C-alpha positions in Angstrom: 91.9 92.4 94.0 91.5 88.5 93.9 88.1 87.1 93.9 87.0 85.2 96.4 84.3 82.7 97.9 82.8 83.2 101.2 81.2 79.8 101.3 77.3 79.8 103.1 77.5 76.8 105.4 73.4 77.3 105.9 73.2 75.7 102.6 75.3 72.7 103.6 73.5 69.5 104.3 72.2 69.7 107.9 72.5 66.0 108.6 76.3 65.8 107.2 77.5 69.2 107.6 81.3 68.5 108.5 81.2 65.9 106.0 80.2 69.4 103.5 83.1 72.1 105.4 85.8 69.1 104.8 85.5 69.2 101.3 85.5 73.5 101.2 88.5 73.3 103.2 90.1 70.6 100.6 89.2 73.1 97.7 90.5 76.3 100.0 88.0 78.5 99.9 88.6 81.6 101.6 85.7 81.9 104.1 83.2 79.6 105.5 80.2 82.2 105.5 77.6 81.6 108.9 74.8 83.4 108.4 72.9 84.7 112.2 69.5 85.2 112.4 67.5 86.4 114.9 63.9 86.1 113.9 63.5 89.6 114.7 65.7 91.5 112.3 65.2 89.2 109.9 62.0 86.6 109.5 64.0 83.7 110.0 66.3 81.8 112.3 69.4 80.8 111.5 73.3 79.2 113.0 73.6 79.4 116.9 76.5 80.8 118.5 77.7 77.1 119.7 77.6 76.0 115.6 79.7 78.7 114.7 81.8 78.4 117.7 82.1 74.6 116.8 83.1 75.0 113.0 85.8 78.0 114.5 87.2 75.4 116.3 87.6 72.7 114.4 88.0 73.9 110.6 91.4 76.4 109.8 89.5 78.6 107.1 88.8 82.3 108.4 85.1 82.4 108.9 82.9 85.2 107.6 79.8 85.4 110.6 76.8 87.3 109.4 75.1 88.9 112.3 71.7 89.6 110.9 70.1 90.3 114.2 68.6 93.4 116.4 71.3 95.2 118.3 74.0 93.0 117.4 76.8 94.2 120.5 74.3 92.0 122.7 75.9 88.8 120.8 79.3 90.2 120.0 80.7 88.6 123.0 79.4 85.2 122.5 81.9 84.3 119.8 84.7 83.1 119.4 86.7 85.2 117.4 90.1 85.2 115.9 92.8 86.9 113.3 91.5 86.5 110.1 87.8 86.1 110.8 85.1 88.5 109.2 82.6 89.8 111.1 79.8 91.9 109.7 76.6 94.1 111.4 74.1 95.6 109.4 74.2 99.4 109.2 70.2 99.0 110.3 70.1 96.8 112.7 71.5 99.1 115.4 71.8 102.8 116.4 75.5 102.6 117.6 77.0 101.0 114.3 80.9 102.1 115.4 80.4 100.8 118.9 79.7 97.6 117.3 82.1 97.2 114.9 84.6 98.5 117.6 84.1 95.3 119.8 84.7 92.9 117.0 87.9 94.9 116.3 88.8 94.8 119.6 87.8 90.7 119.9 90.5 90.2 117.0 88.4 89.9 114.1 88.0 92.2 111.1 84.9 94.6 111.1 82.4 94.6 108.2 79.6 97.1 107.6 76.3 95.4 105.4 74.2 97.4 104.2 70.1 96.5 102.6 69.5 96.7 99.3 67.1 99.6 99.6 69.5 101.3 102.7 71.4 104.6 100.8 75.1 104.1 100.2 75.6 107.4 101.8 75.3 105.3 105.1 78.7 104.0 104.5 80.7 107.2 104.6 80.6 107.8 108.7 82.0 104.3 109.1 85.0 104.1 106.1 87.7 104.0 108.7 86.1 101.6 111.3 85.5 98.6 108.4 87.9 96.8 106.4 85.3 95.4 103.7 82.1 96.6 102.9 78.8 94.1 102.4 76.4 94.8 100.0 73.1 92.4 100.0 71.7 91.9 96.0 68.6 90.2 98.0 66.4 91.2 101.0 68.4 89.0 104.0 66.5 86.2 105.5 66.6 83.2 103.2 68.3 81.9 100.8 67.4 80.5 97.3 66.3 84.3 96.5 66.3 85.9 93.2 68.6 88.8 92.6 67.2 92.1 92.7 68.8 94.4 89.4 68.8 97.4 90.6 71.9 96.4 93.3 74.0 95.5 90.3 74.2 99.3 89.8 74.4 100.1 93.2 77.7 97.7 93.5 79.5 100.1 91.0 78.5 103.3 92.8 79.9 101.8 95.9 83.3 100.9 93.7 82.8 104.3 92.9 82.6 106.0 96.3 85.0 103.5 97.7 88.0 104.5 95.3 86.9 108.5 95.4 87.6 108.5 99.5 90.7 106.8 99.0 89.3 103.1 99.8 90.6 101.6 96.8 91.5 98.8 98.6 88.8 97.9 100.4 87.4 94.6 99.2 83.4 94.4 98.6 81.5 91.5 99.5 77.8 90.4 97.2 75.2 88.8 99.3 73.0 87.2 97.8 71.7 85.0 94.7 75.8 84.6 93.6 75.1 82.3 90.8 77.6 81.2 88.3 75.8 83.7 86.0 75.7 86.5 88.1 78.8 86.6 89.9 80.2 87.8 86.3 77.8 90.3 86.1 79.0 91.3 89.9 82.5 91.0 89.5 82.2 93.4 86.4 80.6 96.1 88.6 84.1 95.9 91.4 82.8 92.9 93.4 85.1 90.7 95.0 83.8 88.5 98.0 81.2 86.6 96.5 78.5 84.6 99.5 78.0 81.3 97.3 75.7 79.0 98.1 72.5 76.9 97.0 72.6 78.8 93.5 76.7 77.8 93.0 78.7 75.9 95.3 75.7 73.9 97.1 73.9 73.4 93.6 72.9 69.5 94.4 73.3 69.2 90.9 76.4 70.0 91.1 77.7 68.9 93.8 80.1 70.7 96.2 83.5 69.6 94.8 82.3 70.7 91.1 80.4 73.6 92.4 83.6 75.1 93.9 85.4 74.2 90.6 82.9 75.9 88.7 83.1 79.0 90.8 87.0 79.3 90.4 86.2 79.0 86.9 83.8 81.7 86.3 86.4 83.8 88.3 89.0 82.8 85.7 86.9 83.9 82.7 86.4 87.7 84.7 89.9 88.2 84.9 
């Protein structure tokens, strides 16, 4: 499967933000990632529903909406949602997991199950035929500029693993978390293919976003 970047808009520059999603759209990356947060389910609060309602509108990339918050078919219905989108719950954040990812299905957007670092994989099986891409988070959600935590390398290729034994070969995983130009390598080798990019790649100020995205493409070049 081709690698791809779900660009995390949290990282852009707060005070020029469309100046930041004009140049991902230039360099086409696939998904404009727009992280929710609830201060509840995680310690943190994060893009309201009129921001990611806003960028929908105005920006033709497919977005990739994070719902990192408590009983997440509360706030289903307050987005707008279309073909192509990416919508992802967490598998802990509510007791009625299919019901949720049935109303994004039904709003026109793709379902996506993510799932904690220290949550079992065996979570994932119940769901298989309600998601079309499994999330893994390689940090504790909440904030970025996190470091990596090793052990979810491993646990990347034992969901490849799982995936392709059930007969979800195709099904796409997405990294979450501290996606750096080195690690995304080190992901991609384990049967990543969505990579969440942000202050450690694409919104490196050292970088730049324009080189940041270049360097991205490039790293996925070298894992081909």
């Amino acid at each position: 499967m081709k690698l791809q970047i779900s660009a995390s808009i949290m990282c852009a520059d707060p005070l020029n933000m469309a100046r930041d999603l004009d140049i991902l759209e230039k360099y086409d990356v696939e998904y404009l990632h727009c992280d929710v947060m609830d201060g509840m389910f995680v310690p943190n609060l994060m893009l309201s529903t009129e921001v990611c309602n806003a960028v929908s509108r105005k920006y033709r990339t497919p977005l990739d909406i994070h719902l990192m918050v408590e009983k997440p078919e509360r706030v289903i219905p307050w987005f707008d949602m279309k073909a192509g989108d990416m919508v992802s719950i967490h598998y802990e954040s509510t007791p009625h997991v299919q019901r949720a990812l049935s109303m994004i299905r039904d709003r026109g957007a793709s379902p996506v199950l993510a799932v904690n670092p220290a949550t079992p994989l065996e979570c994932v099986r119940e769901v298989l035929p309600d998601i079309r891409m499994l999330m893994l988070m390689t940090v504790n959600p909440g904030f970025a500029a996190q470091k990596l935590i090793p052990e979810t390398l491993n646990k990347i290729r034992r969901a490849r693993t799982l995936l392709d034994e059930l007969g979800y070969q195709d099904m796409p995983i997405e990294v979450d978390g501290n996606c750096s130009l080195v690690n995304i390598p080190k992901m991609a080798a384990m049967g990543a293919n969505v990579f969440v990019v942000g202050s450690s790649s694409v919104f490196d100020k050292k970088l730049g976003i324009e080189n940041g995205v270049k360097a991205v493409r490039s790293v996925f070049a070298d894992c081909v």
